[in-house]
Tab-separated table of C-alpha atoms in Angstrom:
chain	number	residue	atom	x	y	z
Y	1	UNK	CA	123.187	102.198	11.413
Y	2	UNK	CA	124.058	102.832	15.000
Y	3	UNK	CA	123.900	106.711	14.588
Y	4	UNK	CA	120.611	106.195	12.737
Y	5	UNK	CA	119.149	104.232	15.629
Y	6	UNK	CA	120.167	106.594	18.298
Y	7	UNK	CA	118.814	109.506	16.216
Y	8	UNK	CA	115.453	107.621	16.047
Y	9	UNK	CA	115.398	106.934	19.716
Y	10	UNK	CA	116.014	110.315	20.452
Y	11	UNK	CA	113.261	111.598	18.374
Y	12	UNK	CA	110.944	108.997	19.799
Y	13	UNK	CA	111.391	110.445	23.179
Y	14	UNK	CA	109.497	113.545	22.155
Y	15	UNK	CA	106.672	111.654	20.344
Y	16	UNK	CA	103.167	112.089	21.848
Y	17	UNK	CA	100.835	109.117	21.081
Y	18	UNK	CA	97.061	109.460	21.164
Y	19	UNK	CA	94.424	106.973	20.801
Y	20	UNK	CA	92.237	106.613	17.587
Y	21	UNK	CA	88.433	106.223	18.290
Y	22	UNK	CA	86.059	104.457	16.063
Y	23	UNK	CA	82.340	105.587	16.336
Y	24	UNK	CA	80.017	102.623	15.794
Y	25	UNK	CA	76.584	103.640	14.968
Y	26	UNK	CA	74.856	100.679	16.573
Y	27	UNK	CA	72.048	101.488	18.725
Y	28	UNK	CA	72.124	98.180	20.669
Y	29	UNK	CA	75.510	98.511	21.796
Y	30	UNK	CA	75.086	102.233	22.371
Y	31	UNK	CA	72.117	101.421	24.699
Y	32	UNK	CA	74.142	98.835	26.466
Y	33	UNK	CA	77.143	101.327	27.063
Y	34	UNK	CA	74.855	104.076	28.272
Y	35	UNK	CA	72.940	101.565	30.509
Y	36	UNK	CA	76.254	100.355	32.210
Y	37	UNK	CA	77.392	104.005	32.745
Y	38	UNK	CA	74.143	104.739	34.494
Y	39	UNK	CA	74.293	101.633	36.329
Y	40	UNK	CA	77.961	102.354	37.564
Y	41	UNK	CA	77.241	105.990	38.317
Y	42	UNK	CA	74.082	105.054	40.471
Y	43	UNK	CA	76.284	102.394	42.472
Y	44	UNK	CA	78.936	105.046	42.853
Y	45	UNK	CA	76.579	107.771	44.138
Y	46	UNK	CA	73.822	105.877	46.057
Y	47	UNK	CA	75.867	103.026	47.401
Y	48	UNK	CA	79.423	104.088	47.956
Y	49	UNK	CA	78.707	107.658	48.869
Y	50	UNK	CA	75.387	107.766	50.425
Y	51	UNK	CA	74.988	104.303	51.845
Y	52	UNK	CA	78.533	103.482	52.838
Y	53	UNK	CA	79.636	106.993	53.044
Y	54	UNK	CA	83.019	106.399	50.872
Y	55	UNK	CA	83.884	110.092	51.228
Y	56	UNK	CA	84.821	109.608	54.982
Y	57	UNK	CA	87.778	108.388	56.902
Y	58	UNK	CA	86.465	106.125	59.735
Y	59	UNK	CA	87.638	104.809	63.060
Y	60	UNK	CA	86.812	101.714	64.456
Y	61	UNK	CA	89.258	101.508	67.209
Y	62	UNK	CA	86.611	102.237	69.933
Y	63	UNK	CA	87.825	102.986	73.450
Y	64	UNK	CA	85.052	101.819	75.989
Y	65	UNK	CA	84.582	101.534	79.728
Y	66	UNK	CA	81.597	100.215	81.443
Y	67	UNK	CA	79.913	100.854	84.912
Y	68	UNK	CA	76.911	98.795	86.160
Y	69	UNK	CA	74.684	99.290	89.127
Y	70	UNK	CA	71.857	96.898	90.019
Y	71	UNK	CA	69.013	98.303	92.594
Y	72	UNK	CA	66.120	96.383	94.314
Y	73	UNK	CA	65.214	94.354	97.411
Y	74	UNK	CA	62.971	91.466	97.794
Y	75	UNK	CA	61.836	89.356	100.766
Y	76	UNK	CA	62.016	85.424	101.094
Y	77	UNK	CA	60.946	82.622	103.809
Y	78	UNK	CA	62.361	79.457	103.413
Y	79	UNK	CA	63.121	76.368	105.591
Y	80	UNK	CA	67.038	76.617	105.081
Y	81	UNK	CA	67.272	80.433	105.315
Y	82	UNK	CA	64.373	81.418	107.359
Y	83	UNK	CA	63.138	85.080	106.761
Y	84	UNK	CA	65.463	86.905	104.768
Y	85	UNK	CA	65.478	90.210	103.036
Y	86	UNK	CA	67.699	90.295	99.834
Y	87	UNK	CA	69.485	93.434	98.666
Y	88	UNK	CA	72.070	94.440	96.135
Y	89	UNK	CA	74.885	93.047	98.251
Y	90	UNK	CA	73.396	89.844	98.520
Y	91	UNK	CA	72.287	88.724	94.938
Y	92	UNK	CA	74.798	90.547	92.735
Y	93	UNK	CA	78.205	88.977	91.981
Y	94	UNK	CA	80.699	90.605	91.395
Y	95	UNK	CA	79.716	93.580	93.509
Y	96	UNK	CA	82.103	95.889	91.807
Y	97	UNK	CA	79.922	96.702	88.759
Y	98	UNK	CA	81.835	95.687	85.518
Y	99	UNK	CA	80.618	94.879	82.045
Y	100	UNK	CA	79.680	91.400	82.973
Y	101	UNK	CA	77.511	90.835	86.175
Y	102	UNK	CA	75.406	88.038	87.684
Y	103	UNK	CA	71.860	88.357	89.458
Y	104	UNK	CA	71.128	85.192	91.562
Y	105	UNK	CA	67.282	84.263	91.059
Y	106	UNK	CA	67.330	80.586	92.390
Y	107	UNK	CA	69.316	78.824	95.086
Y	108	UNK	CA	69.931	75.509	96.573
Y	109	UNK	CA	71.199	75.762	99.870
Y	110	UNK	CA	73.013	73.181	101.925
Y	111	UNK	CA	73.604	74.422	105.624
Y	112	UNK	CA	76.098	73.642	108.331
Y	113	UNK	CA	78.659	71.723	106.232
Y	114	UNK	CA	81.739	70.518	108.178
Y	115	UNK	CA	84.863	68.468	107.443
Y	116	UNK	CA	84.348	65.026	108.182
Y	117	UNK	CA	83.480	61.712	106.748
Y	118	UNK	CA	79.962	60.922	105.405
Y	119	UNK	CA	78.480	58.801	102.495
Y	120	UNK	CA	78.827	60.225	98.894
Y	121	UNK	CA	75.824	61.018	96.887
Y	122	UNK	CA	74.394	58.203	95.200
Y	123	UNK	CA	73.859	60.357	91.912
Y	124	UNK	CA	77.721	60.075	91.680
Y	125	UNK	CA	78.373	56.831	89.336
Y	126	UNK	CA	82.167	56.549	90.579
Y	127	UNK	CA	80.776	56.300	94.123
Y	128	UNK	CA	79.098	53.120	93.687
Y	129	UNK	CA	80.392	50.061	95.450
Y	130	UNK	CA	79.736	46.509	96.363
Y	131	UNK	CA	82.815	45.982	98.810
Y	132	UNK	CA	85.267	47.905	100.709
Y	133	UNK	CA	87.811	47.009	97.784
Y	134	UNK	CA	85.948	49.214	95.389
Y	135	UNK	CA	86.605	52.218	97.398
Y	136	UNK	CA	90.532	52.534	97.729
Y	137	UNK	CA	91.450	54.903	100.307
Y	138	UNK	CA	92.949	58.324	99.307
Y	139	UNK	CA	91.270	58.103	95.777
Y	140	UNK	CA	89.208	61.267	94.870
Y	141	UNK	CA	85.814	60.491	93.666
Y	142	UNK	CA	85.512	61.466	89.903
Y	143	UNK	CA	82.861	64.411	89.676
Y	144	UNK	CA	82.164	63.838	93.400
Y	145	UNK	CA	82.446	65.601	96.712
Y	146	UNK	CA	85.476	64.331	98.539
Y	147	UNK	CA	88.251	61.709	99.055
Y	148	UNK	CA	87.380	57.817	99.666
Y	149	UNK	CA	88.261	56.533	103.044
Y	150	UNK	CA	88.264	52.658	102.023
Y	151	UNK	CA	84.648	51.891	103.423
Y	152	UNK	CA	81.613	50.935	101.494
Y	153	UNK	CA	78.520	52.078	103.216
Y	154	UNK	CA	75.092	50.187	102.346
Y	155	UNK	CA	71.451	51.244	103.380
Y	156	UNK	CA	69.686	48.338	104.933
Y	157	UNK	CA	69.960	45.043	102.846
Y	158	UNK	CA	70.812	46.860	99.646
Y	159	UNK	CA	73.937	45.004	97.777
Y	160	UNK	CA	75.032	48.400	96.191
Y	161	UNK	CA	76.107	50.987	98.352
Y	162	UNK	CA	78.239	54.183	98.159
Y	163	UNK	CA	81.868	55.009	99.216
Y	164	UNK	CA	82.471	56.777	102.496
Y	165	UNK	CA	84.377	59.997	101.759
Y	166	UNK	CA	86.040	62.692	103.812
Y	167	UNK	CA	84.464	65.924	102.596
Y	168	UNK	CA	82.342	68.966	103.680
Y	169	UNK	CA	79.519	66.904	105.150
Y	170	UNK	CA	76.612	66.652	104.532
Y	171	UNK	CA	76.987	66.684	100.924
Y	172	UNK	CA	74.709	68.401	98.547
Y	173	UNK	CA	71.563	66.290	97.739
Y	174	UNK	CA	68.628	68.469	96.946
Y	175	UNK	CA	67.384	69.159	93.462
Y	176	UNK	CA	66.654	72.632	91.949
Y	177	UNK	CA	63.394	74.434	93.293
Y	178	UNK	CA	60.744	74.440	90.929
Y	179	UNK	CA	59.807	77.826	91.969
Y	180	UNK	CA	62.501	80.679	91.634
Y	181	UNK	CA	63.517	82.039	95.068
Y	182	UNK	CA	63.919	85.520	93.597
Y	183	UNK	CA	61.103	85.369	91.056
Y	184	UNK	CA	60.466	89.097	92.014
Y	185	UNK	CA	63.796	90.135	90.660
Y	186	UNK	CA	62.189	91.073	87.253
Y	187	UNK	CA	61.314	94.383	88.886
Y	188	UNK	CA	65.127	95.117	89.664
Y	189	UNK	CA	66.801	97.658	87.621
Y	190	UNK	CA	70.261	98.003	86.528
Y	191	UNK	CA	72.039	101.419	85.643
Y	192	UNK	CA	74.609	100.847	82.745
Y	193	UNK	CA	77.061	103.775	82.281
Y	194	UNK	CA	79.000	103.617	79.031
Y	195	UNK	CA	82.035	106.039	78.182
Y	196	UNK	CA	83.568	105.848	74.628
Y	197	UNK	CA	86.335	107.698	72.934
Y	198	UNK	CA	87.507	107.407	69.095
Y	199	UNK	CA	91.233	108.288	69.417
Y	200	UNK	CA	91.649	109.263	65.598
Y	201	UNK	CA	89.237	112.047	66.036
Y	202	UNK	CA	89.702	112.729	69.665
Y	203	UNK	CA	85.899	112.367	70.129
Y	204	UNK	CA	84.384	111.408	73.258
Y	205	UNK	CA	80.872	110.868	74.734
Y	206	UNK	CA	78.742	108.983	77.154
Y	207	UNK	CA	75.269	107.445	77.047
Y	208	UNK	CA	74.057	109.571	80.168
Y	209	UNK	CA	72.230	112.764	79.847
Y	210	UNK	CA	74.637	115.709	80.515
Y	211	UNK	CA	72.828	117.433	83.225
Y	212	UNK	CA	73.169	118.793	86.873
Y	213	UNK	CA	69.887	117.529	87.957
Y	214	UNK	CA	70.526	114.968	90.764
Y	215	UNK	CA	66.945	113.677	90.815
Y	216	UNK	CA	67.015	112.655	87.075
Y	217	UNK	CA	68.571	109.394	87.292
Y	218	UNK	CA	66.427	108.490	90.344
Y	219	UNK	CA	62.927	109.083	88.636
Y	220	UNK	CA	63.806	108.096	84.975
Y	221	UNK	CA	63.801	105.000	83.097
Y	222	UNK	CA	64.863	103.964	79.717
Y	223	UNK	CA	62.391	104.507	76.776
Y	224	UNK	CA	62.037	105.901	73.502
Y	225	UNK	CA	61.385	109.531	75.207
Y	226	UNK	CA	64.514	108.975	77.381
Y	227	UNK	CA	67.197	107.278	75.380
Y	228	UNK	CA	69.960	109.098	77.545
Y	229	UNK	CA	68.485	107.296	80.890
Y	230	UNK	CA	70.316	104.087	80.856
Y	231	UNK	CA	68.285	102.431	83.677
Y	232	UNK	CA	66.861	99.120	82.410
Y	233	UNK	CA	64.371	97.078	84.169
Y	234	UNK	CA	65.541	93.366	84.235
Y	235	UNK	CA	62.118	91.705	83.260
Y	236	UNK	CA	61.992	94.148	80.330
Y	237	UNK	CA	65.505	93.116	78.845
Y	238	UNK	CA	64.486	89.447	79.214
Y	239	UNK	CA	61.395	89.889	77.489
Y	240	UNK	CA	62.971	92.049	74.716
Y	241	UNK	CA	65.096	88.884	73.862
Y	242	UNK	CA	61.906	86.674	73.334
Y	243	UNK	CA	62.271	84.817	76.595
Y	244	UNK	CA	60.185	84.176	79.693
Y	245	UNK	CA	61.836	85.574	82.928
Y	246	UNK	CA	60.282	83.045	85.348
Y	247	UNK	CA	61.621	80.421	83.143
Y	248	UNK	CA	64.969	81.768	82.716
Y	249	UNK	CA	64.929	82.816	86.560
Y	250	UNK	CA	64.396	78.948	87.420
Y	251	UNK	CA	67.610	77.501	85.575
Y	252	UNK	CA	69.627	80.481	84.664
Y	253	UNK	CA	70.649	81.972	81.354
Y	254	UNK	CA	72.979	84.435	79.672
Y	255	UNK	CA	71.753	87.703	78.281
Y	256	UNK	CA	73.733	89.871	75.832
Y	257	UNK	CA	73.438	93.692	75.943
Y	258	UNK	CA	74.729	95.290	72.817
Y	259	UNK	CA	75.543	98.971	72.786
Y	260	UNK	CA	76.372	100.229	69.239
Y	261	UNK	CA	77.651	103.682	68.576
Y	262	UNK	CA	77.573	104.676	64.765
Y	263	UNK	CA	78.726	108.221	64.870
Y	264	UNK	CA	78.952	110.844	61.748
Y	265	UNK	CA	81.257	113.419	63.015
Y	266	UNK	CA	80.430	115.779	59.751
Y	267	UNK	CA	77.182	116.275	61.771
Y	268	UNK	CA	76.636	117.837	65.358
Y	269	UNK	CA	77.844	115.795	68.320
Y	270	UNK	CA	74.216	115.459	69.524
Y	271	UNK	CA	73.363	113.291	66.451
Y	272	UNK	CA	75.907	110.693	67.830
Y	273	UNK	CA	73.452	108.285	69.857
Y	274	UNK	CA	73.832	104.859	71.237
Y	275	UNK	CA	71.652	102.099	69.929
Y	276	UNK	CA	70.635	99.110	72.263
Y	277	UNK	CA	69.843	95.354	71.462
Y	278	UNK	CA	69.285	92.605	73.615
Y	279	UNK	CA	69.770	88.879	72.941
Y	280	UNK	CA	69.634	85.506	74.712
Y	281	UNK	CA	73.475	84.256	74.305
Y	282	UNK	CA	72.991	80.630	76.017
Y	283	UNK	CA	71.816	77.707	73.993
Y	284	UNK	CA	68.156	77.057	74.820
Y	285	UNK	CA	66.877	73.390	74.070
Y	286	UNK	CA	63.734	72.054	74.206
Y	287	UNK	CA	62.498	70.511	77.481
Y	288	UNK	CA	64.800	69.993	80.444
Y	289	UNK	CA	68.031	69.529	78.654
Y	290	UNK	CA	71.427	69.220	80.774
Y	291	UNK	CA	72.859	71.956	78.811
Y	292	UNK	CA	70.318	74.433	79.606
Y	293	UNK	CA	70.767	77.211	82.285
Y	294	UNK	CA	73.625	78.840	84.153
Y	295	UNK	CA	74.666	78.009	87.676
Y	296	UNK	CA	77.714	78.007	89.976
Y	297	UNK	CA	78.556	77.318	93.441
Y	298	UNK	CA	79.964	79.497	96.318
Y	299	UNK	CA	80.039	79.111	100.102
Y	300	UNK	CA	80.005	81.372	103.217
Y	301	UNK	CA	82.247	80.361	105.969
Y	302	UNK	CA	81.684	80.631	109.831
Y	303	UNK	CA	83.114	79.320	113.111
Y	304	UNK	CA	81.428	78.035	116.087
Y	305	UNK	CA	82.034	78.625	119.725
Y	306	UNK	CA	84.876	76.062	119.679
Y	307	UNK	CA	86.654	77.613	116.890
Y	308	UNK	CA	85.589	74.797	114.274
Y	309	UNK	CA	84.973	76.181	110.968
Y	310	UNK	CA	81.728	75.388	109.113
Y	311	UNK	CA	80.182	76.595	105.956
Y	312	UNK	CA	76.785	77.119	104.357
Y	313	UNK	CA	77.065	75.901	100.592
Y	314	UNK	CA	74.981	77.600	97.855
Y	315	UNK	CA	74.324	76.617	94.185
Y	316	UNK	CA	73.264	79.846	92.537
Y	317	UNK	CA	71.138	79.849	89.457
Y	318	UNK	CA	70.522	83.369	87.878
Y	319	UNK	CA	71.026	85.522	84.851
Y	320	UNK	CA	74.264	86.666	83.622
Y	321	UNK	CA	74.428	89.896	81.826
Y	322	UNK	CA	77.185	90.665	79.303
Y	323	UNK	CA	77.566	94.197	78.463
Y	324	UNK	CA	79.318	94.590	74.772
Y	325	UNK	CA	80.138	97.758	72.929
Y	326	UNK	CA	80.774	98.432	69.349
Y	327	UNK	CA	81.045	101.566	67.115
Y	328	UNK	CA	82.766	103.483	64.523
Y	329	UNK	CA	83.222	107.056	63.696
Y	330	UNK	CA	83.379	108.611	60.090
Y	331	UNK	CA	84.535	112.282	59.041
Y	332	UNK	CA	85.067	113.638	55.829
Y	333	UNK	CA	88.686	112.931	54.050
Y	334	UNK	CA	89.980	114.018	50.635
Y	335	UNK	CA	91.942	110.666	50.379
Y	336	UNK	CA	88.979	108.186	50.495
Y	337	UNK	CA	86.998	110.460	48.239
Y	338	UNK	CA	89.417	110.396	45.522
Y	339	UNK	CA	90.074	106.740	45.768
Y	340	UNK	CA	86.495	105.965	45.272
Y	341	UNK	CA	86.068	108.289	42.483
Y	342	UNK	CA	89.014	106.710	40.807
Y	343	UNK	CA	87.378	103.630	41.408
Y	344	UNK	CA	84.203	104.448	39.626
Y	345	UNK	CA	86.260	105.889	36.598
Y	346	UNK	CA	87.950	102.206	36.523
Y	347	UNK	CA	84.630	100.796	36.274
Y	348	UNK	CA	83.561	103.169	33.428
Y	349	UNK	CA	86.761	101.668	31.507
Y	350	UNK	CA	85.377	98.277	32.483
Y	351	UNK	CA	81.925	99.022	30.936
Y	352	UNK	CA	83.656	100.246	27.660
Y	353	UNK	CA	85.687	96.986	27.682
Y	354	UNK	CA	82.462	94.849	27.931
Y	355	UNK	CA	81.000	96.756	24.934
Y	356	UNK	CA	84.188	96.191	22.808
Y	357	UNK	CA	83.670	92.506	23.506
Y	358	UNK	CA	79.973	92.837	22.287
Y	359	UNK	CA	80.635	94.943	19.288
Y	360	UNK	CA	83.470	92.779	17.771
Y	361	UNK	CA	82.617	89.262	18.996
Y	362	UNK	CA	78.955	88.670	19.619
Y	363	UNK	CA	76.858	90.745	17.320
Y	364	UNK	CA	76.143	89.601	13.718
Y	365	UNK	CA	78.284	92.274	11.801
Y	366	UNK	CA	81.080	91.822	14.197
Y	367	UNK	CA	83.552	91.090	11.434
Y	368	UNK	CA	82.739	94.586	9.867
Y	369	UNK	CA	83.475	96.308	13.190
Y	370	UNK	CA	86.499	94.316	13.835
Y	371	UNK	CA	88.030	95.464	10.610
Y	372	UNK	CA	87.271	98.952	11.315
Y	373	UNK	CA	88.695	98.757	14.742
Y	374	UNK	CA	91.980	96.981	13.932
Y	375	UNK	CA	94.213	97.812	11.001
Y	376	UNK	CA	97.025	95.791	9.781
Y	377	UNK	CA	100.019	97.425	8.058
Y	378	UNK	CA	102.574	95.493	6.122
Y	379	UNK	CA	105.898	96.605	4.710
Y	380	UNK	CA	105.973	96.046	0.837
Y	381	UNK	CA	108.854	93.744	-0.591
Y	382	UNK	CA	110.664	95.683	-3.335
Y	383	UNK	CA	111.455	93.627	-6.574
Y	384	UNK	CA	115.180	93.676	-7.718
Y	385	UNK	CA	114.324	95.562	-10.843
Y	386	UNK	CA	112.860	98.388	-8.938
Y	387	UNK	CA	115.625	98.498	-6.449
Y	388	UNK	CA	118.278	99.117	-9.204
Y	389	UNK	CA	115.954	101.755	-10.823
Y	390	UNK	CA	115.661	103.324	-7.243
Y	391	UNK	CA	119.391	103.473	-6.817
Y	392	UNK	CA	119.957	105.209	-10.261
Y	393	UNK	CA	117.622	107.683	-9.141
Y	394	UNK	CA	119.838	108.570	-6.027
Y	395	UNK	CA	117.740	106.985	-3.187
Y	396	UNK	CA	119.468	104.159	-1.481
Y	397	UNK	CA	117.517	100.739	-1.074
Y	398	UNK	CA	118.429	100.624	2.560
Y	399	UNK	CA	116.813	103.974	3.236
Y	400	UNK	CA	113.550	102.909	1.464
Y	401	UNK	CA	113.425	100.044	3.670
Y	402	UNK	CA	114.287	101.821	6.650
Y	403	UNK	CA	111.655	104.594	6.155
Y	404	UNK	CA	108.404	103.406	4.621
Y	405	UNK	CA	105.784	105.803	4.484
Y	406	UNK	CA	101.884	104.485	4.518
Y	407	UNK	CA	99.655	106.401	2.157
Y	408	UNK	CA	96.048	105.920	1.477
Y	409	UNK	CA	95.081	104.121	-1.864
Y	410	UNK	CA	94.760	106.498	-4.757
Y	411	UNK	CA	97.107	109.243	-3.498
Y	412	UNK	CA	99.203	111.257	-6.168
Y	413	UNK	CA	102.117	113.433	-6.524
Y	414	UNK	CA	101.680	116.827	-4.645
Y	415	UNK	CA	104.036	119.399	-6.232
Y	416	UNK	CA	107.212	119.485	-8.335
Y	417	UNK	CA	109.523	119.109	-5.020
Y	418	UNK	CA	108.572	115.717	-4.493
Y	419	UNK	CA	110.284	113.300	-6.843
Y	420	UNK	CA	108.405	110.416	-6.235
Y	421	UNK	CA	105.988	108.773	-3.795
Y	422	UNK	CA	106.412	105.030	-2.720
Y	423	UNK	CA	102.782	103.494	-2.478
Y	424	UNK	CA	102.255	101.316	0.766
Y	425	UNK	CA	98.707	100.106	1.259
Y	426	UNK	CA	97.067	98.867	4.650
Y	427	UNK	CA	96.180	95.535	3.814
Y	428	UNK	CA	93.348	93.288	5.293
Y	429	UNK	CA	92.535	89.735	4.774
Y	430	UNK	CA	90.464	90.595	1.660
Y	431	UNK	CA	93.664	92.394	0.364
Y	432	UNK	CA	96.713	91.098	-1.339
Y	433	UNK	CA	98.166	88.511	1.316
Y	434	UNK	CA	101.765	88.151	-0.440
Y	435	UNK	CA	102.597	91.887	-0.183
Y	436	UNK	CA	103.725	92.084	-3.858
Y	437	UNK	CA	103.382	95.157	-5.765
Y	438	UNK	CA	100.944	95.215	-8.562
Y	439	UNK	CA	102.570	95.920	-11.945
Y	440	UNK	CA	100.294	98.774	-12.457
Y	441	UNK	CA	101.871	100.425	-9.407
Y	442	UNK	CA	105.389	99.413	-10.396
Y	443	UNK	CA	104.711	101.190	-14.012
Y	444	UNK	CA	103.423	104.305	-12.374
Y	445	UNK	CA	106.509	104.332	-9.916
Y	446	UNK	CA	108.751	103.873	-12.917
Y	447	UNK	CA	106.984	106.637	-14.697
Y	448	UNK	CA	107.626	109.097	-11.710
Y	449	UNK	CA	111.161	108.275	-11.615
Y	450	UNK	CA	111.525	109.095	-15.279
């Protein structure tokens, strides 16, 4: 038995197995299969290869650098500042020209502040007091401007007063101007220079026209006819977000400038162009919500003739611009092409699997197709009398059991060299369930042995 098993295993190594196909003449299932094939093929060609460009290797690790320059001047005449000309060094923060810059459009100015004692602002709840005990000395005022000195200051005969503090006095008490100080800033322009590089493909480009004409950037402005002149008017950028410049200039806001690079490197480099989009990033609420706007404070310091330091405090409202760059580049590569084609072939197989389920389980004649697709073969049980006759004929019983040979029903002897044929019959649910040999088959087998 061991030698026979090893021999059978060695022979099985060189066997080749192939599938048996059953052709079902069913128009409905056939039409369903073709529709699935056409749908999968359309998805593969149109969506995967044409829309998503699945034949390309992509690089999303964009390396980018931003340089910004704001230009424009305006003139103001106020009580606090008098007549004043504002240029880029006055209203742009920071002056280096980074990817985030701020343009001042409105101010609250508190001039000539010195470090001394004064009353805290009445708008600070933690500074309210009725007696000196409500102002413990050395305690800072929560959300206030200085440190309490221990005195409660009242105006006239009022019962409630405010704590005296040591701070930069006088404290800021004015409200925001209704009309923006630099309302004409909407005519200012900003130059946004962007350098990009896709390291995987060693591809670099900029959003500025490659020209030697020095007057080009001094006379051009961004538009459909000048996509490589990245000089934008501030008022236009705000209007492209759907906001009003005078409204945002009064209380401040945040504008996002999105530069998108989508480069197909299978085409010429001139086809890789930047696309700009603008959006309002800060939350805008109805009415005069406390969460609306954008502002911060800064001061400018001086010394008088006696060497005493004083300052001018400014609460600045304005527009913050955030420049953001995204992009990807694609180029043909055989690897993603093969992967996507393989995925399409696998989907074809899934379509065939779905049609098989419909054919053998869902349609009316599913049992007929199921019987044709799946065959069940059983080894016949040999009765004792037949085993003895087989042993007398020179063929061992064990060999019969180990090497059954399935033959179609109705087969006969072929030639005199074949002593006999054992009949094994594929059985289905409609055939004999017990696997017993019919008496007629047994009689034929005995006749063959004789």
